[in-house]
Amino acid sequence: MIRYISSRNRLESAAPHEAVIRGLASDGGLYTPEFLPVHIGPEEIIGLPYQDIAAKILGALMDDYTEEEIRACVTGAYDSKFDSGEIVPLTKTERGWLMELWHGPTSAFKDIALTILPRLLTAAYRKENRNDKVAILTATSGDTGKAALSGFADVEHTAITVFYPEIGVSAIQKLQMATSRGNNVEVIAVKGNFDDCQRMVKEAVSNEEVKAACKGVTISSANSINAGRLMPQVVYYYSSYAKLVENGTIKCGDEVNFVVPTGNFGDILAGYIAKQIGLPVKNLICASNTNNVLTDFLNTGVYSLDRKFHTTMSPSMDILISSNLERLLFMISGNDDKLTASMMKDLKEKGSYSVPEEMMAKIRSTFRGYWTSEEECAAVIRDLFRKENILIDTHTAVGQMAMYRYQDETGDKTPCIVLSTASPYKFCHDVLACISGEDIRDDFAAMDRLEELSGMPVPSQLKELRDLPVRFRRVIETSDGMHVIAERMKEIANG
Ligand SMILES: *Cc1c(COP(=O)(O)O)cnc(C)c1O
């Protein structure tokens, strides 16, 4: 059986289902597979439907769940909630492919993991015959929040609280969260940025006031620091690869590149895990917006927070602390928990850390980093629409631009798959401005106009938003975070 161990202390280990319940290790580290004994060659999955690929991969990576448990989670998650029977369709562009990850219930790629995470969690609870409650605390830069709220709404044994930055998320994203259904959900805006929200959630686990309030309540996380969020993301790397074989673009065994619009480094890390367990991946191209801390890191080997935080058109990537990078450092260093812990300590105390050159060489043998300015992002959206009649969102555009840069710089002819991470209709104002120059401030008016211009249908769950009542309006100061969380824990404990 695979053990998941803390990236800061190898002795703190958990079975896969325990890692799902706990989210974050008690020392603040991230549960990471101790080693990956699994090998799944692409020939094993060609021609299979998405659900079968998911069952195979999750069964191997979370091997203390039974086959029946995994199967039930997979079929419950990947059904008609997705508006494409393929779950993750692949579309050709002139210079590559778009992996469409936004056909789920909230029109964001986070749905792929967050439709299954609550199921993995309840299955884990059943395994342990537990009856206490799990309080899911989630920080969001926009998309995770709604996908988690939708996935956990009225799920037994759970309550979910989402924190989002008051300024930064799009109007549609805010409305998606504020109108959430479910008796076990709470949505709170924070006067701060995403990193402040994430810090609050991470701190809560070890905060005394919060701990005292958690009587019969276990705190867990739906962020990509939860292993149960990460592993389902490995699946679409495989399913997209299979599609390229099936449509004759590549032969089984040929390499492909993936280009990943990156924030917290969860999505791209799942690509790395896919490569580790046998998918023929050449390069993973890490695409950043103006918050280009990862591009600089890949180029210099120094991860430094000494920089300005930018609010961009691609808010889900407006992140300075990329949490899942810690998992990569741990894996690349050969599970060196002391080194990983000391780097994270440096980050917290000095605002930066540097990675030894041998480790950087290993990282660079797979990862490339490119960043895209706001102007370039806008130009990519406009050109793709005008020349190829394809409408993409602002995050995907950052990936598309990184692909162009990579191809122009290296001349590499290996097929490139860009991960398309959100529906353009989640960012109507900006996408419309990019393609037509119109500045329509009312998001629903912009949505209608965008649909008129593009002919691409608006997902029904976004269309119906304008008629839903707003349930959540609370705004808090960052400094009140621990107290607010403690109060919420009491409320959950009292049922
Ligand atoms: C979350 C998100 C990303 C970044 O993914 P990470 O796993 O955090 O790197 C990119 N695009 C969109 C639309 C997102 O919601």
Short mmCIF file of C-alpha atoms and ligand atoms in Angstrom, two decimals:
data_model
loop_
_atom_site.label_atom_id
_atom_site.label_comp_id
_atom_site.label_asym_id
_atom_site.label_seq_id
_atom_site.Cartn_x
_atom_site.Cartn_y
_atom_site.Cartn_z
CA MET A 1 0.00 0.00 0.00
CA ILE A 2 1.17 3.53 -0.75
CA ARG A 3 1.85 5.64 2.33
CA TYR A 4 1.41 9.38 2.12
CA ILE A 5 4.03 11.17 4.18
CA SER A 6 4.39 14.76 5.30
CA SER A 7 6.81 16.77 3.19
CA ARG A 8 8.21 18.24 6.42
CA ASN A 9 8.50 15.06 8.46
CA ARG A 10 8.66 11.64 6.84
CA LEU A 11 7.61 10.00 10.07
CA GLU A 12 4.20 11.57 9.90
CA SER A 13 2.48 9.21 7.53
CA ALA A 14 -1.07 8.37 6.53
CA ALA A 15 -2.92 5.86 4.42
CA PRO A 16 -4.42 7.53 1.33
CA HIS A 17 -7.89 7.76 2.88
CA GLU A 18 -6.45 9.28 6.06
CA ALA A 19 -4.62 11.89 4.01
CA VAL A 20 -7.97 12.79 2.43
CA ILE A 21 -9.58 13.28 5.84
CA ARG A 22 -6.73 15.31 7.29
CA GLY A 23 -5.93 17.50 4.29
CA LEU A 24 -2.80 19.07 5.72
CA ALA A 25 -0.32 17.21 7.93
CA SER A 26 -0.20 18.44 11.54
CA ASP A 27 3.29 19.89 11.05
CA GLY A 28 2.03 22.02 8.18
CA GLY A 29 3.57 19.72 5.55
CA LEU A 30 1.78 18.28 2.55
CA TYR A 31 0.94 14.60 2.31
CA THR A 32 2.89 13.19 -0.61
CA PRO A 33 3.15 9.57 -1.77
CA GLU A 34 6.26 8.10 -0.17
CA PHE A 35 7.12 6.51 -3.48
CA LEU A 36 5.19 5.71 -6.62
CA PRO A 37 5.39 1.98 -7.26
CA VAL A 38 2.65 2.30 -9.80
CA HIS A 39 3.25 1.96 -13.53
CA ILE A 40 0.43 2.69 -15.92
CA GLY A 41 1.55 2.69 -19.53
CA PRO A 42 -0.58 4.59 -22.03
CA GLU A 43 -1.39 1.38 -23.90
CA GLU A 44 -3.50 0.36 -20.90
CA ILE A 45 -5.98 3.20 -21.29
CA ILE A 46 -6.35 3.83 -25.03
CA GLY A 47 -10.00 3.64 -26.06
CA LEU A 48 -11.37 3.65 -22.51
CA PRO A 49 -14.05 6.11 -21.38
CA TYR A 50 -12.97 8.80 -18.87
CA GLN A 51 -14.59 7.00 -15.94
CA ASP A 52 -12.61 3.81 -16.57
CA ILE A 53 -9.33 5.70 -16.85
CA ALA A 54 -10.18 7.50 -13.59
CA ALA A 55 -10.97 4.24 -11.81
CA LYS A 56 -7.70 2.72 -12.95
CA ILE A 57 -5.50 5.64 -11.96
CA LEU A 58 -7.20 6.51 -8.69
CA GLY A 59 -7.34 2.86 -7.75
CA ALA A 60 -3.57 2.69 -8.17
CA LEU A 61 -2.70 5.96 -6.43
CA MET A 62 -5.17 5.64 -3.56
CA ASP A 63 -4.84 1.94 -3.11
CA ASP A 64 -6.45 1.51 0.30
CA TYR A 65 -9.85 2.26 -1.22
CA THR A 66 -11.46 -0.88 -2.60
CA GLU A 67 -12.24 -1.20 -6.29
CA GLU A 68 -15.94 -0.85 -5.49
CA GLU A 69 -15.36 2.29 -3.42
CA ILE A 70 -13.33 3.94 -6.17
CA ARG A 71 -15.84 2.89 -8.81
CA ALA A 72 -18.72 4.39 -6.81
CA CYS A 73 -16.83 7.66 -6.32
CA VAL A 74 -15.95 7.89 -10.00
CA THR A 75 -19.41 7.13 -11.38
CA GLY A 76 -21.01 9.48 -8.84
CA ALA A 77 -18.68 12.32 -9.83
CA TYR A 78 -18.33 12.05 -13.59
CA ASP A 79 -21.91 11.88 -14.82
CA SER A 80 -24.43 14.24 -16.38
CA LYS A 81 -23.27 17.05 -14.06
CA PHE A 82 -20.79 17.51 -16.89
CA ASP A 83 -22.24 18.92 -20.07
CA SER A 84 -19.92 16.79 -22.21
CA GLY A 85 -20.16 13.02 -22.24
CA GLU A 86 -16.40 12.94 -22.75
CA ILE A 87 -16.00 14.87 -19.44
CA VAL A 88 -12.78 16.46 -20.77
CA PRO A 89 -12.97 17.03 -24.56
CA LEU A 90 -9.93 17.99 -26.63
CA THR A 91 -10.09 20.69 -29.34
CA LYS A 92 -7.56 21.32 -32.11
CA THR A 93 -6.03 24.74 -32.54
CA GLU A 94 -3.61 25.78 -35.24
CA ARG A 95 -0.48 25.15 -33.18
CA GLY A 96 -1.67 22.65 -30.59
CA TRP A 97 -4.64 21.38 -28.63
CA LEU A 98 -6.94 22.68 -25.91
CA MET A 99 -7.89 20.30 -23.11
CA GLU A 100 -11.32 21.58 -22.07
CA LEU A 101 -11.51 21.15 -18.32
CA TRP A 102 -14.51 23.38 -17.74
CA HIS A 103 -17.53 21.26 -18.63
CA GLY A 104 -18.44 20.59 -14.99
CA PRO A 105 -21.12 22.11 -12.74
CA THR A 106 -19.30 25.40 -12.03
CA SER A 107 -17.55 25.82 -15.40
CA ALA A 108 -14.03 25.60 -13.95
CA PHE A 109 -11.38 22.93 -14.02
CA LYS A 110 -11.62 22.61 -10.24
CA ASP A 111 -14.85 20.67 -10.78
CA ILE A 112 -12.90 17.65 -11.94
CA ALA A 113 -11.40 17.19 -8.49
CA LEU A 114 -14.13 18.73 -6.39
CA THR A 115 -16.93 16.58 -7.73
CA ILE A 116 -15.06 13.52 -6.50
CA LEU A 117 -13.31 14.78 -3.33
CA PRO A 118 -16.50 14.80 -1.18
CA ARG A 119 -17.13 11.23 -2.29
CA LEU A 120 -13.60 10.15 -1.43
CA LEU A 121 -14.04 11.83 1.93
CA THR A 122 -17.36 10.21 2.82
CA ALA A 123 -15.99 6.85 1.71
CA ALA A 124 -13.00 7.45 4.01
CA TYR A 125 -15.36 8.21 6.87
CA ARG A 126 -17.31 5.05 6.24
CA LYS A 127 -14.07 3.07 6.29
CA GLU A 128 -13.35 4.39 9.75
CA ASN A 129 -16.92 4.15 11.04
CA ARG A 130 -16.68 7.73 12.14
CA ASN A 131 -19.53 9.99 13.05
CA ASP A 132 -17.80 13.24 13.89
CA LYS A 133 -17.95 16.12 11.48
CA VAL A 134 -15.41 17.37 8.99
CA ALA A 135 -15.16 21.12 8.67
CA ILE A 136 -13.82 21.96 5.26
CA LEU A 137 -11.95 25.25 5.25
CA THR A 138 -11.17 26.56 1.82
CA ALA A 139 -9.29 29.57 0.57
CA THR A 140 -10.11 30.55 -2.96
CA SER A 141 -8.84 32.91 -5.59
CA GLY A 142 -12.18 32.42 -7.29
CA ASP A 143 -12.86 29.05 -8.81
CA THR A 144 -12.09 26.60 -6.02
CA GLY A 145 -14.66 28.26 -3.79
CA LYS A 146 -17.65 27.67 -5.97
CA ALA A 147 -16.55 24.21 -7.09
CA ALA A 148 -16.04 23.18 -3.44
CA LEU A 149 -19.35 24.72 -2.34
CA SER A 150 -21.12 22.86 -5.09
CA GLY A 151 -19.33 19.58 -4.35
CA PHE A 152 -19.89 19.67 -0.59
CA ALA A 153 -23.40 21.18 -0.43
CA ASP A 154 -25.46 19.03 1.95
CA VAL A 155 -22.90 16.19 1.96
CA GLU A 156 -23.36 14.26 5.22
CA HIS A 157 -20.73 14.66 7.95
CA THR A 158 -19.40 17.83 6.36
CA ALA A 159 -19.67 21.60 6.63
CA ILE A 160 -17.81 23.96 4.37
CA THR A 161 -16.54 27.51 4.83
CA VAL A 162 -15.02 29.41 1.94
CA PHE A 163 -12.81 32.50 2.24
CA TYR A 164 -12.22 34.66 -0.80
CA PRO A 165 -10.42 37.96 -1.33
CA GLU A 166 -12.96 40.79 -1.34
CA ILE A 167 -11.18 42.40 -4.29
CA GLY A 168 -9.81 40.26 -7.07
CA VAL A 169 -12.41 37.66 -7.96
CA SER A 170 -14.66 38.37 -10.95
CA ALA A 171 -18.23 39.55 -10.46
CA ILE A 172 -19.56 36.26 -11.81
CA GLN A 173 -17.30 34.27 -9.50
CA LYS A 174 -18.47 36.32 -6.51
CA LEU A 175 -22.11 35.83 -7.43
CA GLN A 176 -21.59 32.11 -7.98
CA MET A 177 -20.35 31.80 -4.40
CA ALA A 178 -22.77 34.22 -2.78
CA THR A 179 -25.77 32.37 -4.20
CA SER A 180 -24.61 28.90 -3.10
CA ARG A 181 -27.20 26.43 -1.92
CA GLY A 182 -26.91 24.00 0.98
CA ASN A 183 -27.44 24.12 4.75
CA ASN A 184 -23.83 23.31 5.57
CA VAL A 185 -22.17 26.09 3.60
CA GLU A 186 -20.76 29.50 4.54
CA VAL A 187 -19.04 32.07 2.34
CA ILE A 188 -16.90 34.91 3.74
CA ALA A 189 -15.08 37.71 1.94
CA VAL A 190 -11.72 38.75 3.39
CA LYS A 191 -10.10 42.19 3.24
CA GLY A 192 -6.90 40.82 1.82
CA ASN A 193 -5.62 38.80 -1.11
CA PHE A 194 -5.63 35.07 -1.82
CA ASP A 195 -2.40 34.48 0.08
CA ASP A 196 -3.99 36.03 3.19
CA CYS A 197 -6.96 33.69 2.82
CA GLN A 198 -4.70 30.67 2.35
CA ARG A 199 -2.56 31.63 5.33
CA MET A 200 -5.68 31.84 7.54
CA VAL A 201 -6.80 28.39 6.51
CA LYS A 202 -3.36 26.90 7.06
CA GLU A 203 -2.93 28.63 10.42
CA ALA A 204 -6.31 27.50 11.71
CA VAL A 205 -5.13 23.90 11.95
CA SER A 206 -2.61 24.76 14.66
CA ASN A 207 -4.32 27.79 16.25
CA GLU A 208 -5.20 27.30 19.95
CA GLU A 209 -8.48 29.19 19.93
CA VAL A 210 -9.65 27.23 16.90
CA LYS A 211 -8.48 23.90 18.32
CA ALA A 212 -10.39 24.54 21.55
CA ALA A 213 -13.55 25.21 19.53
CA CYS A 214 -13.27 21.99 17.51
CA LYS A 215 -15.14 19.60 19.80
CA GLY A 216 -15.93 16.57 17.68
CA VAL A 217 -14.96 18.46 14.57
CA THR A 218 -11.97 17.69 12.35
CA ILE A 219 -10.66 20.46 10.14
CA SER A 220 -9.80 19.51 6.62
CA SER A 221 -9.21 21.30 3.38
CA ALA A 222 -10.59 21.25 -0.11
CA ASN A 223 -7.61 23.18 -1.44
CA SER A 224 -5.11 21.47 -3.68
CA ILE A 225 -3.03 20.82 -0.58
CA ASN A 226 -5.45 17.89 -0.06
CA ALA A 227 -4.10 14.74 -1.73
CA GLY A 228 -7.67 13.79 -2.65
CA ARG A 229 -7.83 16.91 -4.76
CA LEU A 230 -4.52 16.31 -6.46
CA MET A 231 -4.81 12.70 -7.56
CA PRO A 232 -8.04 13.03 -9.60
CA GLN A 233 -6.18 15.63 -11.67
CA VAL A 234 -3.71 13.03 -12.88
CA VAL A 235 -6.52 11.39 -14.84
CA TYR A 236 -7.07 14.00 -17.54
CA TYR A 237 -3.42 13.98 -18.55
CA TYR A 238 -3.93 10.34 -19.43
CA SER A 239 -7.34 10.78 -21.05
CA SER A 240 -6.08 13.59 -23.30
CA TYR A 241 -3.02 11.60 -24.29
CA ALA A 242 -5.31 8.72 -25.24
CA LYS A 243 -7.37 11.05 -27.43
CA LEU A 244 -4.28 12.07 -29.40
CA VAL A 245 -3.48 8.42 -30.02
CA GLU A 246 -7.08 7.65 -30.93
CA ASN A 247 -7.27 10.51 -33.45
CA GLY A 248 -3.99 9.50 -35.08
CA THR A 249 -1.92 12.55 -34.06
CA ILE A 250 0.65 10.43 -32.22
CA LYS A 251 1.58 6.79 -31.86
CA CYS A 252 1.18 5.18 -28.47
CA GLY A 253 4.44 5.82 -26.61
CA ASP A 254 5.28 9.12 -28.35
CA GLU A 255 5.92 12.08 -26.09
CA VAL A 256 3.68 15.13 -25.68
CA ASN A 257 4.04 18.48 -23.89
CA PHE A 258 1.47 19.96 -21.56
CA VAL A 259 1.11 23.68 -20.96
CA VAL A 260 -0.49 24.51 -17.63
CA PRO A 261 -1.85 27.90 -16.50
CA THR A 262 -0.51 27.79 -12.97
CA GLY A 263 -1.37 29.27 -9.60
CA ASN A 264 -0.99 26.98 -6.63
CA PHE A 265 0.99 24.43 -8.69
CA GLY A 266 -1.55 21.65 -8.10
CA ASP A 267 -2.63 21.11 -11.66
CA ILE A 268 0.88 20.97 -13.08
CA LEU A 269 2.09 18.74 -10.24
CA ALA A 270 -0.59 16.24 -11.22
CA GLY A 271 1.04 16.26 -14.67
CA TYR A 272 4.37 15.49 -13.06
CA ILE A 273 2.83 12.56 -11.19
CA ALA A 274 1.38 11.31 -14.48
CA LYS A 275 4.89 11.41 -15.93
CA GLN A 276 6.31 9.62 -12.88
CA ILE A 277 3.90 6.75 -13.23
CA GLY A 278 4.41 6.18 -16.92
CA LEU A 279 2.73 8.74 -19.16
CA PRO A 280 5.14 9.82 -21.96
CA VAL A 281 5.40 13.49 -21.05
CA LYS A 282 8.30 15.51 -22.42
CA ASN A 283 7.95 18.97 -20.89
CA LEU A 284 5.52 20.54 -18.49
CA ILE A 285 5.28 24.21 -19.32
CA CYS A 286 4.39 26.33 -16.34
CA ALA A 287 2.46 29.39 -17.52
CA SER A 288 2.15 32.40 -15.24
CA ASN A 289 0.54 35.81 -15.51
CA THR A 290 2.20 39.03 -14.25
CA ASN A 291 2.54 37.34 -10.86
CA ASN A 292 5.50 35.51 -12.33
CA VAL A 293 7.15 34.19 -9.19
CA LEU A 294 7.31 30.69 -10.67
CA THR A 295 8.90 31.84 -13.94
CA ASP A 296 11.61 33.58 -11.94
CA PHE A 297 12.00 30.55 -9.70
CA LEU A 298 12.49 28.19 -12.64
CA ASN A 299 15.02 30.57 -14.16
CA THR A 300 17.00 31.44 -11.04
CA GLY A 301 16.44 28.70 -8.46
CA VAL A 302 15.37 31.37 -5.95
CA TYR A 303 11.77 31.60 -4.80
CA SER A 304 11.27 35.12 -3.55
CA LEU A 305 8.21 36.94 -2.26
CA ASP A 306 9.97 40.27 -2.49
CA ARG A 307 7.77 41.50 -5.30
CA LYS A 308 4.57 43.36 -6.00
CA PHE A 309 1.27 41.48 -5.98
CA HIS A 310 -0.71 42.16 -9.17
CA THR A 311 -4.46 41.86 -9.62
CA THR A 312 -4.90 40.56 -13.16
CA MET A 313 -7.54 39.37 -15.63
CA SER A 314 -6.67 35.81 -14.59
CA PRO A 315 -7.44 36.04 -10.85
CA SER A 316 -7.25 32.29 -10.17
CA MET A 317 -3.53 32.60 -10.86
CA ASP A 318 -2.94 35.71 -8.76
CA ILE A 319 -0.89 33.84 -6.21
CA LEU A 320 2.56 34.46 -4.78
CA ILE A 321 2.85 31.39 -2.58
CA SER A 322 2.43 28.31 -4.73
CA SER A 323 1.74 25.68 -2.09
CA ASN A 324 2.14 22.54 -4.15
CA LEU A 325 5.65 23.48 -5.20
CA GLU A 326 6.57 22.13 -1.77
CA ARG A 327 5.49 18.68 -2.90
CA LEU A 328 7.66 18.91 -6.00
CA LEU A 329 10.69 19.99 -3.97
CA PHE A 330 10.14 17.09 -1.60
CA MET A 331 9.81 14.58 -4.43
CA ILE A 332 12.75 15.92 -6.45
CA SER A 333 15.01 15.95 -3.38
CA GLY A 334 14.37 12.24 -2.86
CA ASN A 335 11.95 12.85 0.03
CA ASP A 336 14.36 15.08 1.95
CA ASP A 337 11.97 16.29 4.65
CA LYS A 338 14.62 18.30 6.53
CA LEU A 339 15.60 20.24 3.44
CA THR A 340 11.98 20.85 2.47
CA ALA A 341 11.08 22.00 5.98
CA SER A 342 14.05 24.37 6.08
CA MET A 343 13.13 25.91 2.74
CA MET A 344 9.55 26.46 3.92
CA LYS A 345 10.89 27.98 7.13
CA ASP A 346 13.04 30.36 5.09
CA LEU A 347 10.00 31.31 3.04
CA LYS A 348 8.03 32.12 6.15
CA GLU A 349 10.82 33.93 8.01
CA LYS A 350 12.89 35.52 5.26
CA GLY A 351 10.37 35.64 2.43
CA SER A 352 12.54 33.53 0.15
CA TYR A 353 14.43 30.29 -0.27
CA SER A 354 16.93 28.93 -2.73
CA VAL A 355 17.09 25.47 -4.16
CA PRO A 356 20.40 23.64 -4.68
CA GLU A 357 21.63 23.58 -8.28
CA GLU A 358 21.43 19.76 -8.67
CA MET A 359 17.77 19.88 -7.71
CA MET A 360 17.12 22.75 -10.11
CA ALA A 361 18.73 20.74 -12.91
CA LYS A 362 16.29 17.91 -12.25
CA ILE A 363 13.36 20.29 -12.11
CA ARG A 364 14.42 21.99 -15.35
CA SER A 365 14.68 18.67 -17.16
CA THR A 366 10.86 18.61 -17.12
CA PHE A 367 9.59 22.09 -16.20
CA ARG A 368 9.80 25.28 -18.27
CA GLY A 369 8.38 28.60 -17.14
CA TYR A 370 6.96 31.45 -19.21
CA TRP A 371 4.87 34.43 -18.21
CA THR A 372 2.40 36.57 -20.08
CA SER A 373 1.58 40.25 -19.66
CA GLU A 374 -1.99 41.54 -19.57
CA GLU A 375 -1.60 43.05 -23.05
CA GLU A 376 -0.33 39.79 -24.54
CA CYS A 377 -3.12 37.87 -22.84
CA ALA A 378 -5.69 40.18 -24.42
CA ALA A 379 -4.03 39.88 -27.84
CA VAL A 380 -4.06 36.08 -27.69
CA ILE A 381 -7.79 35.99 -26.89
CA ARG A 382 -8.52 38.42 -29.72
CA ASP A 383 -6.35 36.66 -32.31
CA LEU A 384 -7.56 33.16 -31.50
CA PHE A 385 -11.14 34.38 -31.82
CA ARG A 386 -10.61 36.33 -35.03
CA LYS A 387 -8.37 33.84 -36.80
CA GLU A 388 -9.60 30.48 -35.52
CA ASN A 389 -13.07 31.33 -34.19
CA ILE A 390 -12.17 29.83 -30.81
CA LEU A 391 -13.14 31.67 -27.62
CA ILE A 392 -10.90 31.07 -24.59
CA ASP A 393 -10.84 32.54 -21.11
CA THR A 394 -8.13 34.72 -19.62
CA HIS A 395 -6.32 31.88 -17.79
CA THR A 396 -6.23 29.64 -20.82
CA ALA A 397 -4.86 32.58 -22.80
CA VAL A 398 -1.87 32.74 -20.46
CA GLY A 399 -1.24 29.08 -21.28
CA GLN A 400 -1.75 29.60 -25.00
CA MET A 401 0.82 32.42 -25.02
CA ALA A 402 3.29 30.25 -23.09
CA MET A 403 2.90 27.58 -25.76
CA TYR A 404 3.70 30.08 -28.53
CA ARG A 405 6.78 31.28 -26.61
CA TYR A 406 7.99 27.76 -25.95
CA GLN A 407 7.51 26.67 -29.55
CA ASP A 408 9.16 29.80 -30.96
CA GLU A 409 12.08 29.59 -28.56
CA THR A 410 12.82 25.86 -28.81
CA GLY A 411 11.51 24.86 -32.24
CA ASP A 412 10.14 21.74 -30.51
CA LYS A 413 7.57 20.04 -32.77
CA THR A 414 6.23 17.71 -30.06
CA PRO A 415 2.43 18.10 -29.83
CA CYS A 416 1.44 20.62 -27.14
CA ILE A 417 -1.75 20.32 -25.13
CA VAL A 418 -2.80 23.54 -23.36
CA LEU A 419 -4.97 23.00 -20.31
CA SER A 420 -8.06 25.16 -20.80
CA THR A 421 -9.05 25.85 -17.23
CA ALA A 422 -12.22 27.93 -17.27
CA SER A 423 -15.19 28.82 -19.43
CA PRO A 424 -14.76 32.27 -21.01
CA TYR A 425 -18.19 33.11 -19.60
CA LYS A 426 -16.79 33.26 -16.07
CA PHE A 427 -14.81 36.33 -17.13
CA CYS A 428 -17.28 38.00 -19.46
CA HIS A 429 -16.24 41.60 -19.03
CA ASP A 430 -12.58 41.01 -19.75
CA VAL A 431 -13.03 38.46 -22.52
CA LEU A 432 -15.50 40.72 -24.30
CA ALA A 433 -13.16 43.69 -23.97
CA CYS A 434 -10.39 41.59 -25.47
CA ILE A 435 -12.30 40.50 -28.55
CA SER A 436 -14.30 43.61 -29.37
CA GLY A 437 -12.94 46.45 -27.25
CA GLU A 438 -16.39 46.93 -25.65
CA ASP A 439 -16.41 47.88 -21.99
CA ILE A 440 -19.72 46.54 -20.65
CA ARG A 441 -19.64 46.79 -16.86
CA ASP A 442 -22.79 44.80 -16.19
CA ASP A 443 -21.59 41.21 -16.29
CA PHE A 444 -24.83 39.74 -17.53
CA ALA A 445 -25.10 42.30 -20.29
CA ALA A 446 -21.51 41.41 -21.21
CA MET A 447 -22.43 37.72 -21.10
CA ASP A 448 -25.31 38.26 -23.54
CA ARG A 449 -23.12 40.31 -25.84
CA LEU A 450 -20.34 37.72 -25.78
CA GLU A 451 -22.81 34.99 -26.67
CA GLU A 452 -24.17 37.10 -29.50
CA LEU A 453 -20.71 37.75 -30.93
CA SER A 454 -19.30 34.25 -30.53
CA GLY A 455 -22.31 32.01 -30.98
CA MET A 456 -20.85 29.83 -28.23
CA PRO A 457 -23.63 28.86 -25.80
CA VAL A 458 -23.46 30.15 -22.20
CA PRO A 459 -23.39 27.25 -19.69
CA SER A 460 -26.84 27.04 -18.08
CA GLN A 461 -25.51 27.31 -14.53
CA LEU A 462 -23.96 30.70 -15.36
CA LYS A 463 -27.02 31.89 -17.22
CA GLU A 464 -29.35 31.21 -14.31
CA LEU A 465 -27.16 33.09 -11.80
CA ARG A 466 -28.90 36.39 -12.46
CA ASP A 467 -32.12 35.07 -10.95
CA LEU A 468 -30.71 33.46 -7.80
CA PRO A 469 -31.00 35.16 -4.39
CA VAL A 470 -27.75 36.31 -2.71
CA ARG A 471 -27.33 34.43 0.59
CA PHE A 472 -23.88 35.51 1.79
CA ARG A 473 -22.59 39.07 2.25
CA ARG A 474 -20.17 38.85 5.15
CA VAL A 475 -16.78 40.63 4.94
CA ILE A 476 -14.06 40.25 7.59
CA GLU A 477 -10.60 41.64 8.40
CA THR A 478 -7.70 39.19 8.05
CA SER A 479 -6.80 39.83 11.70
CA ASP A 480 -10.21 38.46 12.79
CA GLY A 481 -9.69 35.24 10.85
CA MET A 482 -8.85 32.87 13.70
CA HIS A 483 -11.72 34.15 15.83
CA VAL A 484 -14.20 33.86 12.98
CA ILE A 485 -13.05 30.32 12.27
CA ALA A 486 -13.29 29.37 15.95
CA GLU A 487 -16.87 30.68 16.08
CA ARG A 488 -17.75 28.75 12.97
CA MET A 489 -16.26 25.57 14.47
CA LYS A 490 -18.47 25.98 17.54
CA GLU A 491 -21.52 26.40 15.33
CA ILE A 492 -20.61 23.23 13.40
CA ALA A 493 -19.89 21.29 16.61
CA ASN A 494 -23.33 22.23 17.93
CA GLY A 495 -24.83 20.94 14.72
C1 LIG B 1 -7.11 27.19 -10.06
C2 LIG B 1 -6.99 27.67 -11.43
C3 LIG B 1 -5.75 27.69 -12.08
C4 LIG B 1 -4.47 27.32 -11.38
O1 LIG B 1 -4.40 25.98 -11.00
P1 LIG B 1 -3.38 25.52 -9.85
O2 LIG B 1 -3.65 24.10 -9.62
O3 LIG B 1 -3.70 26.37 -8.66
O4 LIG B 1 -2.02 25.81 -10.35
C5 LIG B 1 -5.71 28.10 -13.40
N1 LIG B 1 -6.83 28.49 -14.03
C6 LIG B 1 -8.04 28.49 -13.45
C7 LIG B 1 -9.22 28.95 -14.21
C8 LIG B 1 -8.16 28.09 -12.13
O5 LIG B 1 -9.37 28.08 -11.55
#
